[in-house]
């Protein structure tokens, strides 16, 4: 690694603007590229300023100079070697090798010049060298002792410190020795008499040794020829010549003439002149010598600045070439003349001699750096410079460096360019002057924001416009130049889905059709921005766009359906409600009227004010006749063709007033007596008060009271109208009670009705004869004493009709079925309000009663009438049958099944098939059941039927190792709880029947299981599911599934005598 030394030298600065150090570094030649020369940024003291230390950096003032190519600036702060440093190439012939570097601090707002001198230190990398491997010299054999023979000079391009130190010759047997009078020796001295006849030549090795450590050397062979005696050698007039010539000495003009004489005569007296080999090598391009006259001339322009002196070794020989040569030195001193005018270089000049300066309001700001050089010496190389005009001034920093500053603020918008002239003249007697004209162009700084032509813009556009329709153009101007003065436009507010703006022109267009009804006006902010750097400037303006209305919207109701409530019985023109429509168009188009769609129905009961939509009654309304009115209302626009309109539906509910008293249908004056035995239990029901109220809500909620005739309090009435035994009647053998019953509604004020019930107590009556079964069954004994015989006849006839009905042709018979639900017996959905049933039928001999709204939650009484009309409209036959069913009915669930006998139309009702739920289990076996009812061949398809007697069915269990016969006859009472069935006995393996093959039945698992106690086996239960039976067609099968019985406390495998099989029971339905 080459050795590096760094020194700092302080110089006196001529400028007070910047007190700078001239920084000197020393570095050995051939130092590796990239090696640090010195931390020039820190050595220049630039780190003392915090802002400069953070943002500043150094660059070469002239990047194209040869000196700058030798070095690099790492990060703008450290000077490093950038190329090979060869001192012998860079500074040939000079003792000192100094490279001057000019650095400047950037950015220009921090501008400073940093002067750096790099001294290239020599290393001994060159050995001395002679002009050739052999050098010849001649000496006369008559040469006396002490005669000097000139030695050839070796050349060492290294610096004098490593230059030639001395010469050395090998042994010459005492004939020759080196002249020690000079060092290095320049002559070889003859030390003994020469004798050509004895030895005519000598070969001596001449070695040159330099001063390096370790030293280097170079050798040549000095060939000395001993010639015949020649009494006289050429002799110069002077041993040394001196001459001074100016550097601008004319080419071809004689510099000096040397002269040598030879006292011989003839050919031996002719002298020829020349340069020795070393001189020819070094100066042969600049000088020549006439071999006959000895005149030396200049053959190439001289330059004092590169060569100030030349030492020429001149030889003189006889013309025959056999004589020895004589030598003389001609020292030519080259004098400086003022041949160079100062050279002006403006750093940063661009094409056209233009310097760019950013506009600034600051005074005395840096504009340009001017470097001036003059290679002349003395006064010829000294100069002074001037600047034209008063806008700028020239400030001297160093002898060779100036900076241009501005005297006034620079504003490009005021003046964009200045022409200035720099004049520099040296101080020589014959003054040389240099003039440099430059243009200072003021580059733009983004110091102006765009300005809109107006702060607020207004525009209009008609709604339903075309996409791309122009709205308005906005313009803004910016006096800056280039990107700083280029204006682009944008919206500050988010309206890109509605409006569009041309970025370059400011034209605003509609991106979509506008709707005044949703957007009456648009107010947005527009921003105009320049493209300046490092920060763009902008301005804003406001634009308001009003959307002009068109008649493009029909009136529209606020609701598609309006619901109003009004009390029944109000006078004509009572206010019922108001509908409201609106037209989103403006006032010019927002005109319309209201009209009722009169269709001859509900709308005839109302009128409407066409101006405001208020609805009034046109007659007195009765809820019991018409509880709800539904009609249409239209809003029709005015002024458009065709007129635009909208419609809505109006529903008016009449709220009830208590204008109907209760109606009692049992007991009535013609049917008001019941017979009971005296052994009835306390709590048994002996009669059911049948009453209703045409009103609604609380006005139809009935309460029942015994107001007289109940001496002793033997009877009481429940909240649902059941007359029960309150005190034991056993002490009466025969007694009649006349009870006055009052039924009161819940209106305010309330209305009531009364009736009379005769209760006949007779000890001779049995419970069975009276129809009283148990205290848990509904015991209704309805008798009319005067018609008991007739009633028995009617019952017999009805049975006969039922038996004959399926075999009779139905073509000639038609019956009307009417189902009426006792409203006070029914609670729907927990709301407490009555709900009417509906009777639907298909065919002429059967019908079903189904629920049409909500769920019941208690016993429900149905009053079913069958009428046979005559062709003339009279009723030929009419029969009514009532039943109470304990049933939780959902919508569409069947609550009763009706069969009519073929003659007379008497009806048979009972526990309907629809009341029963299906039964299921995990493993299902097929069982086929055939119904058998001798009294009515058309029976319900329920598992358990009640046609007045029990049924007996044979069941065959197939696909099972156990063959069994099951008696499926069960009684079902009217108040059987929903989702429960009379429990089946466990299956006994007693008899064997034929096996019927049937496919297995896949049925979904039950929703939940209910375990009921077996009526005859206290320890065993039957499992059933809460699943409603499917709807049965008139012909088809109904399936019922059940699991086997088991005792929850006894493991199944320990329960003897019981089969754990499942049944599929099917009934054929014939209607």
PDB file of C-alpha atoms in Angstrom, residues 26 221 314 319 352 370 437 439 509 584 631 668 682 693 741 782-783 845 917 1010 1031 1055:
ATOM      1  CA  UNK A  26       0.260  14.617  -0.305  1.00  0.00           C
ATOM      2  CA  UNK A 221      28.710  -0.716 -22.970  1.00  0.00           C
ATOM      3  CA  UNK A 314      26.818  20.057 -28.902  1.00  0.00           C
ATOM      4  CA  UNK A 319      34.688  15.709 -41.396  1.00  0.00           C
ATOM      5  CA  UNK A 352     -25.254  29.496 -25.845  1.00  0.00           C
ATOM      6  CA  UNK A 370     -15.974  32.787 -12.623  1.00  0.00           C
ATOM      7  CA  UNK A 437     -20.257  37.779 -22.719  1.00  0.00           C
ATOM      8  CA  UNK A 439     -26.558  35.473 -20.662  1.00  0.00           C
ATOM      9  CA  UNK A 509     -69.533  18.049 -18.326  1.00  0.00           C
ATOM     10  CA  UNK A 584     -91.165  15.433  -6.475  1.00  0.00           C
ATOM     11  CA  UNK A 631    -111.302   0.649  -1.923  1.00  0.00           C
ATOM     12  CA  UNK A 668    -135.276 -20.512  24.690  1.00  0.00           C
ATOM     13  CA  UNK A 682    -121.583 -31.910  42.752  1.00  0.00           C
ATOM     14  CA  UNK A 693    -123.143 -11.280  20.797  1.00  0.00           C
ATOM     15  CA  UNK A 741    -130.418 -16.605  33.713  1.00  0.00           C
ATOM     16  CA  UNK A 782    -131.712 -31.636  26.747  1.00  0.00           C
ATOM     17  CA  UNK A 783    -135.336 -32.631  26.913  1.00  0.00           C
ATOM     18  CA  UNK A 845    -123.385 -36.755   1.712  1.00  0.00           C
ATOM     19  CA  UNK A 917    -102.345 -37.643  15.959  1.00  0.00           C
ATOM     20  CA  UNK A1010     -95.402 -38.236  25.681  1.00  0.00           C
ATOM     21  CA  UNK A1031    -105.045 -34.979   5.418  1.00  0.00           C
ATOM     22  CA  UNK A1055     -90.645 -57.967  31.144  1.00  0.00           C
TER      23      UNK A1055
END
